[in-house]
PDB file of C-alpha atoms in Angstrom:
ATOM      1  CA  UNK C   1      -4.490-106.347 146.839  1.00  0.00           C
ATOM      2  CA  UNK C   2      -1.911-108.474 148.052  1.00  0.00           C
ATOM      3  CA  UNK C   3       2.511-107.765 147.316  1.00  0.00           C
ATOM      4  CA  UNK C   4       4.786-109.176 146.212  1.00  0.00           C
ATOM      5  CA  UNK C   5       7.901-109.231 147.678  1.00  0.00           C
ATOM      6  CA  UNK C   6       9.659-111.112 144.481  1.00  0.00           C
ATOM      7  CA  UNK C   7      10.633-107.226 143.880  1.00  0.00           C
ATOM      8  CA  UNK C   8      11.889-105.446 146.572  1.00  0.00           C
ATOM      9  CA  UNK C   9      15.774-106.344 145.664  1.00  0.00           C
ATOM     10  CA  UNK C  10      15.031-104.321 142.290  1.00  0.00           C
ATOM     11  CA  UNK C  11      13.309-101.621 143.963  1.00  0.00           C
ATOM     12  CA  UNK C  12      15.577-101.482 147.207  1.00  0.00           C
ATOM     13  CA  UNK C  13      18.815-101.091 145.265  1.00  0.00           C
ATOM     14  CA  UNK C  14      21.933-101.428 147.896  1.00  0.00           C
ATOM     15  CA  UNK C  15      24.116 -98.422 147.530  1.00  0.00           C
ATOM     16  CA  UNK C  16      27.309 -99.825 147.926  1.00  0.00           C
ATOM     17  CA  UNK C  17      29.313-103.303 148.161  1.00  0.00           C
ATOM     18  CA  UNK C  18      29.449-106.030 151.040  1.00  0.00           C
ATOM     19  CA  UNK C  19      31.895-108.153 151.305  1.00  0.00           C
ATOM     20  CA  UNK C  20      33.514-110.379 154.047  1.00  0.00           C
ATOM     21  CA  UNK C  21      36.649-110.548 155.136  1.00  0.00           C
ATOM     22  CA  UNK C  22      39.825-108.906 152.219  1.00  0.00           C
ATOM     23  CA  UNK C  23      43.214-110.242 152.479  1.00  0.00           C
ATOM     24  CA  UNK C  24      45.491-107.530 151.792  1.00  0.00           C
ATOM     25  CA  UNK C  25      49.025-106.618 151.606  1.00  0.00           C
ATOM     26  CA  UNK C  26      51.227-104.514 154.123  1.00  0.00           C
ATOM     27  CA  UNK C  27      54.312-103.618 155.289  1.00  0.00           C
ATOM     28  CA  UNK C  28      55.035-103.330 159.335  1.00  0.00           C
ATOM     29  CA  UNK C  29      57.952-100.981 161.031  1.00  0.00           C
ATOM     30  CA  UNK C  30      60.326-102.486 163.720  1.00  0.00           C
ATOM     31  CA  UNK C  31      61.938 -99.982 165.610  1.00  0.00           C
ATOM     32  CA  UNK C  32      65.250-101.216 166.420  1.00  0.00           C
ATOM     33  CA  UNK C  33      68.474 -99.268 166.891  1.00  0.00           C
ATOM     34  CA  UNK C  34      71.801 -99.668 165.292  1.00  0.00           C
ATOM     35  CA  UNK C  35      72.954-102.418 167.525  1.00  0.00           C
ATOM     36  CA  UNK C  36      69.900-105.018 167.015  1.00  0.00           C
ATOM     37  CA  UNK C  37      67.906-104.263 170.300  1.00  0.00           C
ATOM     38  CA  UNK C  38      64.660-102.433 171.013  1.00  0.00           C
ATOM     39  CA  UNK C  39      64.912 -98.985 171.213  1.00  0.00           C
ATOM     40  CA  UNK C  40      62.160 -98.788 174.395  1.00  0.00           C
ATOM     41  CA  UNK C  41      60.246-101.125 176.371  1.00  0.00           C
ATOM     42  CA  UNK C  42      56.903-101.756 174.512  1.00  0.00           C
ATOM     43  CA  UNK C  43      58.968-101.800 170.747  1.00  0.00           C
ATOM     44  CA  UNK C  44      58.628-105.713 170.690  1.00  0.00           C
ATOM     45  CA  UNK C  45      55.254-104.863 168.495  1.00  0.00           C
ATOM     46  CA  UNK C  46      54.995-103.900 164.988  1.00  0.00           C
ATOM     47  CA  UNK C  47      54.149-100.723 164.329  1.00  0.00           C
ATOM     48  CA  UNK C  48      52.727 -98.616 161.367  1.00  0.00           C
ATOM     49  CA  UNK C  49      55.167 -97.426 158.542  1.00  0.00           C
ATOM     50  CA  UNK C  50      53.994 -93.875 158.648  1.00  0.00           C
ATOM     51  CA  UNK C  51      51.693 -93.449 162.290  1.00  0.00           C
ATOM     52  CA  UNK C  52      55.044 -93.636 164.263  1.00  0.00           C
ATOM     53  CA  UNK C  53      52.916 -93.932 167.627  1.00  0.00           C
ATOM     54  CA  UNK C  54      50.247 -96.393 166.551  1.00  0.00           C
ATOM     55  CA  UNK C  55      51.140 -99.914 167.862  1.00  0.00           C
ATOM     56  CA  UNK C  56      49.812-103.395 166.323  1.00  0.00           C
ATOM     57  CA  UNK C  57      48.626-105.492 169.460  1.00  0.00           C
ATOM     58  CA  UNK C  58      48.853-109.099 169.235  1.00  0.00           C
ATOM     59  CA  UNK C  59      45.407-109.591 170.767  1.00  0.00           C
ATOM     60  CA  UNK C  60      43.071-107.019 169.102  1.00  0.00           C
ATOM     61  CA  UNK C  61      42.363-105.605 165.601  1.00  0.00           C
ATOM     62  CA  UNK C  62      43.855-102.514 164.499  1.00  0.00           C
ATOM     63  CA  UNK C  63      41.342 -99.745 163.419  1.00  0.00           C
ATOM     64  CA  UNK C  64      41.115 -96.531 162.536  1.00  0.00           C
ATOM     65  CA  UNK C  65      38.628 -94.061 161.181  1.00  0.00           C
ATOM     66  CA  UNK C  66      38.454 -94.402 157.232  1.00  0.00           C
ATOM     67  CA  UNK C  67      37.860 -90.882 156.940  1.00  0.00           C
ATOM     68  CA  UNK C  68      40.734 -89.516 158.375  1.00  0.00           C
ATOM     69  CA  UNK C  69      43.576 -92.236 158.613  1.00  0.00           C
ATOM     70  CA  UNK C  70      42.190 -95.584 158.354  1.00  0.00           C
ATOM     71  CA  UNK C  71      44.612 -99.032 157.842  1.00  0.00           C
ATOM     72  CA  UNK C  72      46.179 -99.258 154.603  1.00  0.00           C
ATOM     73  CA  UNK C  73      47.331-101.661 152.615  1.00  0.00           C
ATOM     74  CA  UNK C  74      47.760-102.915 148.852  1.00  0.00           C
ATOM     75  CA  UNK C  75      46.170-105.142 147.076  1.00  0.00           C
ATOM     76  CA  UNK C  76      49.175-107.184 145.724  1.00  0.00           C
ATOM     77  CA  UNK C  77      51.589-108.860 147.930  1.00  0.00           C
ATOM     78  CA  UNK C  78      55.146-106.116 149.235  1.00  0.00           C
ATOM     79  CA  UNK C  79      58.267-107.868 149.734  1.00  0.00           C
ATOM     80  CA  UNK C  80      60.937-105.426 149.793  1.00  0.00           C
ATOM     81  CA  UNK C  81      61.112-101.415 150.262  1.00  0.00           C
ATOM     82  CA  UNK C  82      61.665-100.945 146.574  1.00  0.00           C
ATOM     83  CA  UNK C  83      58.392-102.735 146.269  1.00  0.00           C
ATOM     84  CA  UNK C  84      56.823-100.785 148.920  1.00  0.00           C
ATOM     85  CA  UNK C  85      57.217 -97.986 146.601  1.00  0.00           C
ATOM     86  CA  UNK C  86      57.419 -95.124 149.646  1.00  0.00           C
ATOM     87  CA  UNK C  87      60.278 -93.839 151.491  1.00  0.00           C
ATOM     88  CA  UNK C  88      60.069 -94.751 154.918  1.00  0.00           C
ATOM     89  CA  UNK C  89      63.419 -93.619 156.141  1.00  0.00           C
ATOM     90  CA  UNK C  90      65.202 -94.964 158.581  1.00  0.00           C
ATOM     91  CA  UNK C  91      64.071 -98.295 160.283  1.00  0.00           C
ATOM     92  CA  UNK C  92      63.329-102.044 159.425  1.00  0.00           C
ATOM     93  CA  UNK C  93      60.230-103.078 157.621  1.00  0.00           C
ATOM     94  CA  UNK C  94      58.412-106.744 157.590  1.00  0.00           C
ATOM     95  CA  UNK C  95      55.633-107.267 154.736  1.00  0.00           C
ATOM     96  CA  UNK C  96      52.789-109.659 155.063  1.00  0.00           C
ATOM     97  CA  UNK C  97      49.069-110.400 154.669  1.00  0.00           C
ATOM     98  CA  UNK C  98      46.440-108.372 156.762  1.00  0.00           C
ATOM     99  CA  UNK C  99      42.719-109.545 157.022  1.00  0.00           C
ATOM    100  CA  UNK C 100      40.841-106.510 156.765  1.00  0.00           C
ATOM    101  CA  UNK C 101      36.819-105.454 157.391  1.00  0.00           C
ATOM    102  CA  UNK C 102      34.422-103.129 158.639  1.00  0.00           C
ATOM    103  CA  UNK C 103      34.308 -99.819 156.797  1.00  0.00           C
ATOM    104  CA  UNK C 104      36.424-100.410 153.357  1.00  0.00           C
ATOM    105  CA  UNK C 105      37.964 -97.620 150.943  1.00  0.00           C
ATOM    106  CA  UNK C 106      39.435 -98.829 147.797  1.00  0.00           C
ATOM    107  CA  UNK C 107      41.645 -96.316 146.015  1.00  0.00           C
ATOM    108  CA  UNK C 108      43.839 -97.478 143.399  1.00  0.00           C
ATOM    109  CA  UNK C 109      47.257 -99.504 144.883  1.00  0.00           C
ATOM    110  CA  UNK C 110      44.703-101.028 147.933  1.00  0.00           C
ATOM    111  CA  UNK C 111      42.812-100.603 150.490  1.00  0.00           C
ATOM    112  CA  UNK C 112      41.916 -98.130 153.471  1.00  0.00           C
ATOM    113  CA  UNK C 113      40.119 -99.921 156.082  1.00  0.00           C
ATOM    114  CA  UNK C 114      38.327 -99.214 159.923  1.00  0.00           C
ATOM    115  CA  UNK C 115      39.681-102.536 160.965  1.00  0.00           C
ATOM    116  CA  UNK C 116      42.614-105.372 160.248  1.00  0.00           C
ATOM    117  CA  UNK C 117      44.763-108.299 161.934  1.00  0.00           C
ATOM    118  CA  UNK C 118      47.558-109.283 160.903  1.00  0.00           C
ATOM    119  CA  UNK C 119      47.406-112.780 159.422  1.00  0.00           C
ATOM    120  CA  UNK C 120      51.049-113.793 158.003  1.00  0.00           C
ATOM    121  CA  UNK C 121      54.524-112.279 158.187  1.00  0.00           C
ATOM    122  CA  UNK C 122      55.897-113.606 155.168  1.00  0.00           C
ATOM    123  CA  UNK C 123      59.287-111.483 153.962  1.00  0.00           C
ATOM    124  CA  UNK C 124      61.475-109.454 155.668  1.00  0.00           C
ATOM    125  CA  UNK C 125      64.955-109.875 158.153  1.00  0.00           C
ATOM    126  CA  UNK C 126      64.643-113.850 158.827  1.00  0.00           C
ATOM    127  CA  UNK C 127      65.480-113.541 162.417  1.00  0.00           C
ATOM    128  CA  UNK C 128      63.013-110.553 163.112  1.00  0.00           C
ATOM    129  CA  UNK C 129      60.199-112.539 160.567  1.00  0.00           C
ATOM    130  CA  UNK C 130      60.950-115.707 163.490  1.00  0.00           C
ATOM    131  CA  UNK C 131      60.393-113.020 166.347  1.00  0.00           C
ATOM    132  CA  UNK C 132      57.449-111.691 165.600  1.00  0.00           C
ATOM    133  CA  UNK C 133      55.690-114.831 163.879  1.00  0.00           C
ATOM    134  CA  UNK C 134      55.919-115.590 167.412  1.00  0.00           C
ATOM    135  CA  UNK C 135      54.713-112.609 169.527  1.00  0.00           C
ATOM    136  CA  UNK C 136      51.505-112.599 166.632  1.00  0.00           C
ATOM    137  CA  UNK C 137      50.878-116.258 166.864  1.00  0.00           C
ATOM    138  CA  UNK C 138      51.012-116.125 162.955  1.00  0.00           C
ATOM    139  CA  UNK C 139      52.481-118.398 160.130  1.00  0.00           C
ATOM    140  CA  UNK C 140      52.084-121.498 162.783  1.00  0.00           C
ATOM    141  CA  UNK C 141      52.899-124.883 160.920  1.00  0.00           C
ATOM    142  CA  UNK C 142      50.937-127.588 162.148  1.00  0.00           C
ATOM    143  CA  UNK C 143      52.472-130.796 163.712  1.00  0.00           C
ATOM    144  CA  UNK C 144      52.407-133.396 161.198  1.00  0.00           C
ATOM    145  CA  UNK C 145      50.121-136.551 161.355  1.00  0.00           C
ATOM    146  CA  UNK C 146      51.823-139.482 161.580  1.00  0.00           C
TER     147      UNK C 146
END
């Protein structure tokens, strides 16, 4: 008797969903102090809204276990605090798109993921947005052809 393979997607059914890559929504903390500067050495990164210590590197993904903290974001673009829709206290906040993968949660405003980068920084304080757009090596244009 020989098988047939034609079946084995019907029989072997996949429990849950792959995808690739998700661009997502989120909004980043810069910890400055009244007067405009740093507050510490190291606080020229973006940090998360509500893990005070954890630190976005420029060269590496964030990640996080999806079970107990994960990276969040939303599925629909922030652009403000209002938007946001949390109170984050005190502090500065730049929105964006994240690129997010690995483990994936979806709950109802987003996403809780094991990894993300960021991948635009797209409202916020202009002069901050122009600071870190650098330090990230995100929202680069491209010379023009001429």
């Amino acid at each position: 008797m020989t098988v047939n393979h034609e079946d084995l997607p019907v029989r072997h059914k996949h429990e849950g969903v792959r995808v690739g890559e998700i661009i997502a929504y989120r909004a980043w903390r810069v910890l400055i102090n009244s007067g405009g500067r740093f507050r510490r050495s190291g606080d020229d990164r973006l940090h998360s809204v509500y893990m005070r210590d954890y630190v976005w590197h420029p060269e590496e993904p964030a990640s996080g276990d999806v079970r107990t903290h994960g990276i969040y974001s939303f599925r629909h673009a922030v652009r403000s605090n209002e938007e946001y829709g949390y109170n984050v206290g005190a502090g500065l906040l730049l929105f964006g798109k994240v690129k997010i993968w690995g483990e994936v949660v979806e709950h109802e405003a987003g996403y809780r993921s094991e990894f993300g980068k960021i991948m635009s920084l797209d409202y916020g304080d202009p002069e901050l947005l122009d600071k870190f757009r650098k330090i990230y090596r995100v929202n680069h244009v491209s010379p023009v052809a001429r």
